[in-house]
Amino acid sequence: MPRNPARRLLLAFATFLSAVALALPATAPPASAATGFPPVDGAWSSPGPYAVAVKVEAVTTFYYPRDIGQSALRHPVIIWGNGSFAFPVVYRDLLIHWASHGFVVAASNSTQADTGLSMRAGIDRLARLDGDAGSPFHGRIDLAHVGASGHSQGAAGAINAAADPRVDAIAPIQPGPLATTSGLHGPALFLAGQRDSIVWPALVRAFYDSAGRVPAVYAELKGADHFTTVGDGGGFRGVTTAWFRFHLMGDEQARGEFFGPSCSVCTGSAWSDVRRNAEALQIPAS
C-alpha cells in the first residue's frame, strides 16, 4: 500500500467504484444494422445507451458495459494513459462516457504512462479474459479494433502505444513531449487546448506534422486549458467519442465529423484551429 495518504485515498475510492454499477439509460434504442451497436444520432457528448460497471485490478482499471456478458456483440477497446501522477479516477466521467457508448476501456493505473507499456498491458489482460470461460468478458472483446487515448503524459503514452500492431487508431489529448510518431500505422486525432500553458498547441502540432504517412487530424479546442480534460473530458469528450465510434465501430454517422469538404470539426465554432493532412483529405465524406 502506498505511504502517501492522498494516493491511498484515491486508490480506495477507485476500488469502491469497482463495486458500483452506474445507472445510465436502461433501454437501448434499436441496434444499427451497420455496426450492431445502438445508434446515437450524433449525440457524441451525451451518455450512450449502456449502463456501466467498473473493475479495478492491480495494473488496469476497466470501464465496460454492465451487461457485456449477456450481449451478443464483441466490444471494441480503448486503452487509456493518465497524466503525470494521476489515476483513472481523475478522468472517471470521461472513461465512463466511452464505456456507455459500448467500448471496453482499459485504463492504466500507472502515474507514469509515457512509454505506453502499462497501457498495452491492458490489451494483454483483456486477451486473457476474453479466453477465460469464467470471465464476463469471455468471447465479448473485439481485439481486432483497439484505440489508444490519454491525457498529457498519458497522451504521449497513447502515441507510443500505437507502435503495437494491435492498436488501430489514436486520439491523444494534449500529449507531452516524450513520444515518437514513428510507430504510427493508423489514423490519429491530435487534440490541443488553445489556452494550454503546459503543453503548448505548437507542441501538439509538431506531432501532427510528423504523422504525414497516416491520416491525421489536428484540432485545437477554443479556450481550453491543460485541465479541461479532467473529469468528463470537457469539450474533448464528444470529438473523441465520434472518432472512436467511426474507426473502431464503423459508425458511419461519425465519418462526417472529420472527413469530407464540410467536416463538422472543420466548420464548428468550438475549435480555434483544425488541420487535416493529405492522407486525411483523401478519406471521403461517405
C-alpha atoms as a printed R data frame, in Angstrom:
    type eleno elety resid chain resno       x       y       z
1   ATOM     1    CA   MET     A     1   0.000   0.000   0.000
2   ATOM     2    CA   PRO     A     2   1.379   3.444  -0.901
3   ATOM     3    CA   ARG     A     3   2.548   5.524   2.050
4   ATOM     4    CA   ASN     A     4   1.239   8.771   0.611
5   ATOM     5    CA   PRO     A     5  -2.175   9.438   2.262
6   ATOM     6    CA   ALA     A     6  -3.627  11.191  -0.783
7   ATOM     7    CA   ARG     A     7  -2.636   8.307  -3.026
8   ATOM     8    CA   ARG     A     8  -4.163   5.810  -0.561
9   ATOM     9    CA   LEU     A     9  -7.402   7.775  -0.650
10  ATOM    10    CA   LEU     A    10  -7.513   7.789  -4.454
11  ATOM    11    CA   LEU     A    11  -6.867   4.053  -4.638
12  ATOM    12    CA   ALA     A    12  -9.533   3.365  -2.029
13  ATOM    13    CA   PHE     A    13 -12.045   5.435  -3.943
14  ATOM    14    CA   ALA     A    14 -11.166   3.697  -7.200
15  ATOM    15    CA   THR     A    15 -11.621   0.303  -5.524
16  ATOM    16    CA   PHE     A    16 -15.022   1.415  -4.264
17  ATOM    17    CA   LEU     A    17 -16.012   2.289  -7.832
18  ATOM    18    CA   SER     A    18 -15.324  -1.272  -8.966
19  ATOM    19    CA   ALA     A    19 -18.307  -2.439  -6.949
20  ATOM    20    CA   VAL     A    20 -20.635   0.183  -8.353
21  ATOM    21    CA   ALA     A    21 -22.882  -0.317 -11.358
22  ATOM    22    CA   LEU     A    22 -23.512   3.165 -12.692
23  ATOM    23    CA   ALA     A    23 -27.092   3.912 -13.637
24  ATOM    24    CA   LEU     A    24 -27.389   5.067 -17.240
25  ATOM    25    CA   PRO     A    25 -30.376   4.557 -19.576
26  ATOM    26    CA   ALA     A    26 -31.647   1.022 -19.133
27  ATOM    27    CA   THR     A    27 -33.366   0.727 -22.513
28  ATOM    28    CA   ALA     A    28 -31.210   0.898 -25.629
29  ATOM    29    CA   PRO     A    29 -32.606   2.099 -28.961
30  ATOM    30    CA   PRO     A    30 -32.700  -0.368 -31.882
31  ATOM    31    CA   ALA     A    31 -29.266  -1.545 -32.952
32  ATOM    32    CA   SER     A    32 -27.680  -0.047 -36.041
33  ATOM    33    CA   ALA     A    33 -27.791  -2.507 -38.906
34  ATOM    34    CA   ALA     A    34 -24.331  -1.395 -39.981
35  ATOM    35    CA   THR     A    35 -22.456  -1.940 -36.736
36  ATOM    36    CA   GLY     A    36 -24.711  -3.882 -34.402
37  ATOM    37    CA   PHE     A    37 -24.282  -1.148 -31.782
38  ATOM    38    CA   PRO     A    38 -27.146   1.192 -30.894
39  ATOM    39    CA   PRO     A    39 -27.002   4.435 -32.907
40  ATOM    40    CA   VAL     A    40 -26.743   7.726 -31.045
41  ATOM    41    CA   ASP     A    41 -27.746  10.088 -33.869
42  ATOM    42    CA   GLY     A    42 -24.749  12.366 -33.487
43  ATOM    43    CA   ALA     A    43 -25.130  12.863 -29.731
44  ATOM    44    CA   TRP     A    44 -21.442  12.181 -29.171
45  ATOM    45    CA   SER     A    45 -21.199  14.216 -25.951
46  ATOM    46    CA   SER     A    46 -24.328  12.685 -24.409
47  ATOM    47    CA   PRO     A    47 -24.244   9.408 -22.440
48  ATOM    48    CA   GLY     A    48 -24.575   6.330 -24.582
49  ATOM    49    CA   PRO     A    49 -27.213   3.609 -24.182
50  ATOM    50    CA   TYR     A    50 -25.243   1.269 -21.918
51  ATOM    51    CA   ALA     A    51 -25.181   1.156 -18.137
52  ATOM    52    CA   VAL     A    52 -21.567   0.921 -16.973
53  ATOM    53    CA   ALA     A    53 -19.628  -1.187 -14.484
54  ATOM    54    CA   VAL     A    54 -16.078  -0.705 -13.188
55  ATOM    55    CA   LYS     A    55 -13.487  -3.323 -12.281
56  ATOM    56    CA   VAL     A    56 -10.207  -2.336 -10.592
57  ATOM    57    CA   GLU     A    57  -7.203  -4.645 -10.893
58  ATOM    58    CA   ALA     A    58  -3.580  -4.125  -9.899
59  ATOM    59    CA   VAL     A    59  -2.376  -2.856 -13.278
60  ATOM    60    CA   THR     A    60  -5.554  -1.805 -15.092
61  ATOM    61    CA   THR     A    61  -8.974  -0.381 -14.273
62  ATOM    62    CA   PHE     A    62 -11.751  -1.491 -16.627
63  ATOM    63    CA   TYR     A    63 -14.850   0.519 -17.509
64  ATOM    64    CA   TYR     A    64 -17.301  -1.526 -19.561
65  ATOM    65    CA   PRO     A    65 -20.980  -2.097 -20.453
66  ATOM    66    CA   ARG     A    66 -22.590  -3.703 -17.436
67  ATOM    67    CA   ASP     A    67 -24.486  -6.280 -19.498
68  ATOM    68    CA   ILE     A    68 -21.440  -7.313 -21.540
69  ATOM    69    CA   GLY     A    69 -21.835 -10.961 -20.548
70  ATOM    70    CA   GLN     A    70 -25.362 -11.072 -21.972
71  ATOM    71    CA   SER     A    71 -24.540  -9.171 -25.163
72  ATOM    72    CA   ALA     A    72 -24.161 -10.915 -28.497
73  ATOM    73    CA   LEU     A    73 -21.621  -8.289 -29.575
74  ATOM    74    CA   ARG     A    74 -17.870  -8.107 -29.320
75  ATOM    75    CA   HIS     A    75 -16.962  -4.706 -27.888
76  ATOM    76    CA   PRO     A    76 -14.006  -2.668 -29.188
77  ATOM    77    CA   VAL     A    77 -11.333  -1.497 -26.781
78  ATOM    78    CA   ILE     A    78  -9.871   1.878 -25.813
79  ATOM    79    CA   ILE     A    79  -6.666   1.838 -23.781
80  ATOM    80    CA   TRP     A    80  -6.046   4.907 -21.639
81  ATOM    81    CA   GLY     A    81  -2.996   6.647 -20.127
82  ATOM    82    CA   ASN     A    82  -3.167   9.111 -17.215
83  ATOM    83    CA   GLY     A    83  -1.444  12.440 -16.904
84  ATOM    84    CA   SER     A    84   1.568  12.671 -14.599
85  ATOM    85    CA   PHE     A    85   0.821  11.491 -11.036
86  ATOM    86    CA   ALA     A    86  -2.856  10.928 -11.881
87  ATOM    87    CA   PHE     A    87  -5.040   7.830 -11.649
88  ATOM    88    CA   PRO     A    88  -8.002   6.722 -13.791
89  ATOM    89    CA   VAL     A    89 -10.417   8.118 -11.195
90  ATOM    90    CA   VAL     A    90  -9.229  11.620 -12.156
91  ATOM    91    CA   TYR     A    91 -10.791  11.046 -15.610
92  ATOM    92    CA   ARG     A    92 -13.637   8.879 -14.309
93  ATOM    93    CA   ASP     A    93 -16.556  10.527 -16.106
94  ATOM    94    CA   LEU     A    94 -14.808  10.552 -19.494
95  ATOM    95    CA   LEU     A    95 -13.938   6.857 -19.239
96  ATOM    96    CA   ILE     A    96 -17.480   6.039 -18.088
97  ATOM    97    CA   HIS     A    97 -18.801   8.019 -21.051
98  ATOM    98    CA   TRP     A    98 -16.858   5.930 -23.560
99  ATOM    99    CA   ALA     A    99 -17.994   2.719 -21.879
100 ATOM   100    CA   SER     A   100 -21.610   3.929 -22.061
101 ATOM   101    CA   HIS     A   101 -21.157   4.022 -25.843
102 ATOM   102    CA   GLY     A   102 -20.190   0.341 -25.905
103 ATOM   103    CA   PHE     A   103 -16.408   0.421 -25.553
104 ATOM   104    CA   VAL     A   104 -14.365  -1.550 -23.051
105 ATOM   105    CA   VAL     A   105 -11.945   0.986 -21.600
106 ATOM   106    CA   ALA     A   106  -8.705  -0.434 -20.190
107 ATOM   107    CA   ALA     A   107  -7.189   2.399 -18.170
108 ATOM   108    CA   SER     A   108  -3.634   2.020 -16.950
109 ATOM   109    CA   ASN     A   109  -3.269   2.588 -13.213
110 ATOM   110    CA   SER     A   110   0.245   3.935 -13.730
111 ATOM   111    CA   THR     A   111   1.022   7.551 -12.851
112 ATOM   112    CA   GLN     A   112   3.919   7.469 -15.373
113 ATOM   113    CA   ALA     A   113   2.356   6.193 -18.585
114 ATOM   114    CA   ASP     A   114   4.522   7.839 -21.237
115 ATOM   115    CA   THR     A   115   6.152   4.639 -22.532
116 ATOM   116    CA   GLY     A   116   2.767   3.132 -23.340
117 ATOM   117    CA   LEU     A   117   3.819  -0.218 -21.851
118 ATOM   118    CA   SER     A   118   1.346  -0.154 -18.961
119 ATOM   119    CA   MET     A   119  -1.395   0.783 -21.429
120 ATOM   120    CA   ARG     A   120  -0.556  -2.104 -23.746
121 ATOM   121    CA   ALA     A   121  -0.753  -4.411 -20.723
122 ATOM   122    CA   GLY     A   122  -4.493  -3.714 -20.746
123 ATOM   123    CA   ILE     A   123  -4.764  -5.338 -24.175
124 ATOM   124    CA   ASP     A   124  -2.852  -8.391 -22.936
125 ATOM   125    CA   ARG     A   125  -5.120  -8.700 -19.915
126 ATOM   126    CA   LEU     A   126  -8.293  -8.421 -21.994
127 ATOM   127    CA   ALA     A   127  -6.981 -11.073 -24.373
128 ATOM   128    CA   ARG     A   128  -6.663 -13.443 -21.417
129 ATOM   129    CA   LEU     A   129 -10.095 -12.526 -20.036
130 ATOM   130    CA   ASP     A   130 -11.676 -12.963 -23.454
131 ATOM   131    CA   GLY     A   131 -10.422 -16.531 -23.470
132 ATOM   132    CA   ASP     A   132 -11.461 -17.270 -19.873
133 ATOM   133    CA   ALA     A   133 -14.771 -19.113 -19.784
134 ATOM   134    CA   GLY     A   134 -15.342 -17.899 -16.224
135 ATOM   135    CA   SER     A   135 -14.994 -14.217 -17.077
136 ATOM   136    CA   PRO     A   136 -17.896 -11.906 -18.036
137 ATOM   137    CA   PHE     A   137 -15.586 -10.711 -20.837
138 ATOM   138    CA   HIS     A   138 -15.394 -14.224 -22.328
139 ATOM   139    CA   GLY     A   139 -15.933 -14.004 -26.089
140 ATOM   140    CA   ARG     A   140 -17.039 -10.377 -25.828
141 ATOM   141    CA   ILE     A   141 -13.820  -8.412 -26.532
142 ATOM   142    CA   ASP     A   142 -13.134  -7.176 -30.053
143 ATOM   143    CA   LEU     A   143  -9.345  -7.281 -30.110
144 ATOM   144    CA   ALA     A   144  -9.371  -6.512 -33.839
145 ATOM   145    CA   HIS     A   145 -10.495  -2.943 -33.035
146 ATOM   146    CA   VAL     A   146  -8.350  -1.215 -30.419
147 ATOM   147    CA   GLY     A   147  -7.860   2.516 -29.899
148 ATOM   148    CA   ALA     A   148  -5.493   4.438 -27.642
149 ATOM   149    CA   SER     A   149  -6.005   7.729 -25.855
150 ATOM   150    CA   GLY     A   150  -4.690   9.554 -22.831
151 ATOM   151    CA   HIS     A   151  -4.020  12.969 -21.382
152 ATOM   152    CA   SER     A   152  -0.714  14.833 -21.168
153 ATOM   153    CA   GLN     A   153   1.967  12.267 -20.282
154 ATOM   154    CA   GLY     A   154  -0.613   9.525 -20.908
155 ATOM   155    CA   ALA     A   155  -1.335  11.007 -24.337
156 ATOM   156    CA   ALA     A   156   2.356  10.619 -25.135
157 ATOM   157    CA   GLY     A   157   1.863   7.040 -23.979
158 ATOM   158    CA   ALA     A   158  -1.011   6.655 -26.432
159 ATOM   159    CA   ILE     A   159   1.254   7.775 -29.289
160 ATOM   160    CA   ASN     A   160   3.984   5.358 -28.178
161 ATOM   161    CA   ALA     A   161   1.467   2.533 -27.671
162 ATOM   162    CA   ALA     A   162   0.469   2.918 -31.323
163 ATOM   163    CA   ALA     A   163   3.667   1.086 -32.252
164 ATOM   164    CA   ASP     A   164   1.804  -2.034 -31.109
165 ATOM   165    CA   PRO     A   165   0.236  -3.564 -34.243
166 ATOM   166    CA   ARG     A   166  -2.935  -4.243 -32.258
167 ATOM   167    CA   VAL     A   167  -3.649  -0.502 -31.901
168 ATOM   168    CA   ASP     A   168  -5.713   0.726 -34.843
169 ATOM   169    CA   ALA     A   169  -6.418   4.416 -34.113
170 ATOM   170    CA   ILE     A   170  -5.349   7.003 -31.549
171 ATOM   171    CA   ALA     A   171  -6.717  10.224 -30.047
172 ATOM   172    CA   PRO     A   172  -4.040  11.714 -27.765
173 ATOM   173    CA   ILE     A   173  -5.268  14.720 -25.752
174 ATOM   174    CA   GLN     A   174  -2.645  17.426 -25.139
175 ATOM   175    CA   PRO     A   175   0.270  14.958 -25.455
176 ATOM   176    CA   GLY     A   176   3.513  15.557 -23.609
177 ATOM   177    CA   PRO     A   177   6.823  15.592 -25.478
178 ATOM   178    CA   LEU     A   178   8.172  12.114 -24.663
179 ATOM   179    CA   ALA     A   179   6.722  10.357 -27.686
180 ATOM   180    CA   THR     A   180   7.516   9.485 -31.265
181 ATOM   181    CA   THR     A   181   5.117   9.107 -34.166
182 ATOM   182    CA   SER     A   182   7.462   6.708 -35.968
183 ATOM   183    CA   GLY     A   183   5.349   3.722 -34.939
184 ATOM   184    CA   LEU     A   184   2.017   5.093 -36.170
185 ATOM   185    CA   HIS     A   185   0.226   2.864 -38.653
186 ATOM   186    CA   GLY     A   186  -3.383   4.037 -38.266
187 ATOM   187    CA   PRO     A   187  -5.401   7.267 -38.138
188 ATOM   188    CA   ALA     A   188  -4.519   9.837 -35.479
189 ATOM   189    CA   LEU     A   189  -6.509  12.692 -33.947
190 ATOM   190    CA   PHE     A   190  -4.178  15.128 -32.160
191 ATOM   191    CA   LEU     A   191  -6.037  17.330 -29.685
192 ATOM   192    CA   ALA     A   192  -4.733  20.587 -28.207
193 ATOM   193    CA   GLY     A   193  -6.088  23.300 -25.932
194 ATOM   194    CA   GLN     A   194  -5.924  26.884 -27.172
195 ATOM   195    CA   ARG     A   195  -5.046  28.208 -23.683
196 ATOM   196    CA   ASP     A   196  -2.850  25.311 -22.614
197 ATOM   197    CA   SER     A   197   0.262  26.768 -20.960
198 ATOM   198    CA   ILE     A   198   1.746  23.355 -20.059
199 ATOM   199    CA   VAL     A   199   1.554  21.564 -23.405
200 ATOM   200    CA   TRP     A   200   1.506  24.401 -25.899
201 ATOM   201    CA   PRO     A   201  -0.558  23.867 -29.070
202 ATOM   202    CA   ALA     A   202   2.631  24.194 -31.120
203 ATOM   203    CA   LEU     A   203   3.974  21.047 -29.444
204 ATOM   204    CA   VAL     A   204   0.863  19.098 -30.415
205 ATOM   205    CA   ARG     A   205   1.044  20.441 -33.966
206 ATOM   206    CA   ALA     A   206   4.604  19.114 -34.161
207 ATOM   207    CA   PHE     A   207   3.264  15.589 -33.613
208 ATOM   208    CA   TYR     A   208   0.615  16.184 -36.281
209 ATOM   209    CA   ASP     A   209   3.220  17.496 -38.719
210 ATOM   210    CA   SER     A   210   5.370  14.395 -38.217
211 ATOM   211    CA   ALA     A   211   2.492  11.959 -38.866
212 ATOM   212    CA   GLY     A   212   2.234  12.510 -42.615
213 ATOM   213    CA   ARG     A   213   2.165   8.849 -43.593
214 ATOM   214    CA   VAL     A   214  -1.155   8.164 -41.787
215 ATOM   215    CA   PRO     A   215  -4.471  10.045 -41.883
216 ATOM   216    CA   ALA     A   216  -4.033  12.738 -39.228
217 ATOM   217    CA   VAL     A   217  -6.278  15.486 -37.908
218 ATOM   218    CA   TYR     A   218  -5.235  18.334 -35.620
219 ATOM   219    CA   ALA     A   219  -7.975  20.047 -33.603
220 ATOM   220    CA   GLU     A   220  -7.414  22.864 -31.089
221 ATOM   221    CA   LEU     A   221 -10.247  23.411 -28.611
222 ATOM   222    CA   LYS     A   222 -11.126  27.066 -28.215
223 ATOM   223    CA   GLY     A   223 -10.481  28.412 -24.699
224 ATOM   224    CA   ALA     A   224  -9.316  25.041 -23.308
225 ATOM   225    CA   ASP     A   225  -6.502  24.878 -20.761
226 ATOM   226    CA   HIS     A   226  -4.474  21.851 -19.729
227 ATOM   227    CA   PHE     A   227  -7.027  20.669 -17.173
228 ATOM   228    CA   THR     A   228 -10.129  20.833 -19.355
229 ATOM   229    CA   THR     A   229  -9.827  17.071 -19.843
230 ATOM   230    CA   VAL     A   230 -10.011  16.268 -16.112
231 ATOM   231    CA   GLY     A   231 -13.328  14.752 -15.041
232 ATOM   232    CA   ASP     A   232 -15.651  14.314 -18.010
233 ATOM   233    CA   GLY     A   233 -13.286  15.379 -20.791
234 ATOM   234    CA   GLY     A   234 -14.966  18.737 -21.341
235 ATOM   235    CA   GLY     A   235 -15.039  19.734 -24.997
236 ATOM   236    CA   PHE     A   236 -12.823  16.769 -25.882
237 ATOM   237    CA   ARG     A   237 -15.461  14.234 -24.827
238 ATOM   238    CA   GLY     A   238 -17.698  14.330 -27.899
239 ATOM   239    CA   VAL     A   239 -14.983  14.532 -30.536
240 ATOM   240    CA   THR     A   240 -13.067  11.547 -29.144
241 ATOM   241    CA   THR     A   241 -16.287   9.533 -28.902
242 ATOM   242    CA   ALA     A   242 -17.086  10.234 -32.550
243 ATOM   243    CA   TRP     A   243 -13.505   9.408 -33.602
244 ATOM   244    CA   PHE     A   244 -13.559   6.016 -31.924
245 ATOM   245    CA   ARG     A   245 -17.142   5.209 -32.942
246 ATOM   246    CA   PHE     A   246 -16.119   5.695 -36.576
247 ATOM   247    CA   HIS     A   247 -12.735   3.973 -36.524
248 ATOM   248    CA   LEU     A   248 -13.479   1.152 -34.069
249 ATOM   249    CA   MET     A   249 -17.237   0.584 -34.501
250 ATOM   250    CA   GLY     A   250 -17.679   1.585 -38.135
251 ATOM   251    CA   ASP     A   251 -20.345   4.137 -37.166
252 ATOM   252    CA   GLU     A   252 -20.882   5.977 -40.460
253 ATOM   253    CA   GLN     A   253 -22.733   8.807 -38.727
254 ATOM   254    CA   ALA     A   254 -19.401   9.837 -37.195
255 ATOM   255    CA   ARG     A   255 -17.497   9.944 -40.500
256 ATOM   256    CA   GLY     A   256 -18.672  13.437 -41.405
257 ATOM   257    CA   GLU     A   257 -17.289  14.868 -38.174
258 ATOM   258    CA   PHE     A   258 -13.783  14.566 -39.621
259 ATOM   259    CA   PHE     A   259 -13.863  13.813 -43.335
260 ATOM   260    CA   GLY     A   260 -15.194  15.417 -46.470
261 ATOM   261    CA   PRO     A   261 -15.197  19.088 -47.544
262 ATOM   262    CA   SER     A   262 -17.700  20.173 -44.878
263 ATOM   263    CA   CYS     A   263 -16.500  18.159 -41.887
264 ATOM   264    CA   SER     A   264 -18.206  19.215 -38.664
265 ATOM   265    CA   VAL     A   265 -14.984  19.709 -36.733
266 ATOM   266    CA   CYS     A   266 -13.611  21.863 -39.562
267 ATOM   267    CA   THR     A   267 -16.599  24.186 -39.524
268 ATOM   268    CA   GLY     A   268 -17.540  24.020 -35.840
269 ATOM   269    CA   SER     A   269 -17.246  27.138 -33.700
270 ATOM   270    CA   ALA     A   270 -15.790  25.171 -30.760
271 ATOM   271    CA   TRP     A   271 -12.415  24.834 -32.494
272 ATOM   272    CA   SER     A   272  -9.822  27.573 -32.908
273 ATOM   273    CA   ASP     A   273  -7.650  25.651 -35.383
274 ATOM   274    CA   VAL     A   274  -8.329  22.471 -37.354
275 ATOM   275    CA   ARG     A   275  -5.952  20.876 -39.851
276 ATOM   276    CA   ARG     A   276  -6.084  17.701 -41.922
277 ATOM   277    CA   ASN     A   277  -3.121  16.216 -43.714
278 ATOM   278    CA   ALA     A   278  -3.082  14.874 -47.267
279 ATOM   279    CA   GLU     A   279  -3.901  11.326 -46.134
280 ATOM   280    CA   ALA     A   280  -6.961  12.506 -44.182
281 ATOM   281    CA   LEU     A   281  -8.164  14.622 -47.079
282 ATOM   282    CA   GLN     A   282  -8.320  11.506 -49.245
283 ATOM   283    CA   ILE     A   283 -10.945   9.906 -46.980
284 ATOM   284    CA   PRO     A   284 -14.364  10.634 -48.476
285 ATOM   285    CA   ALA     A   285 -17.366  12.065 -46.644
286 ATOM   286    CA   SER     A   286 -19.405   8.946 -47.357
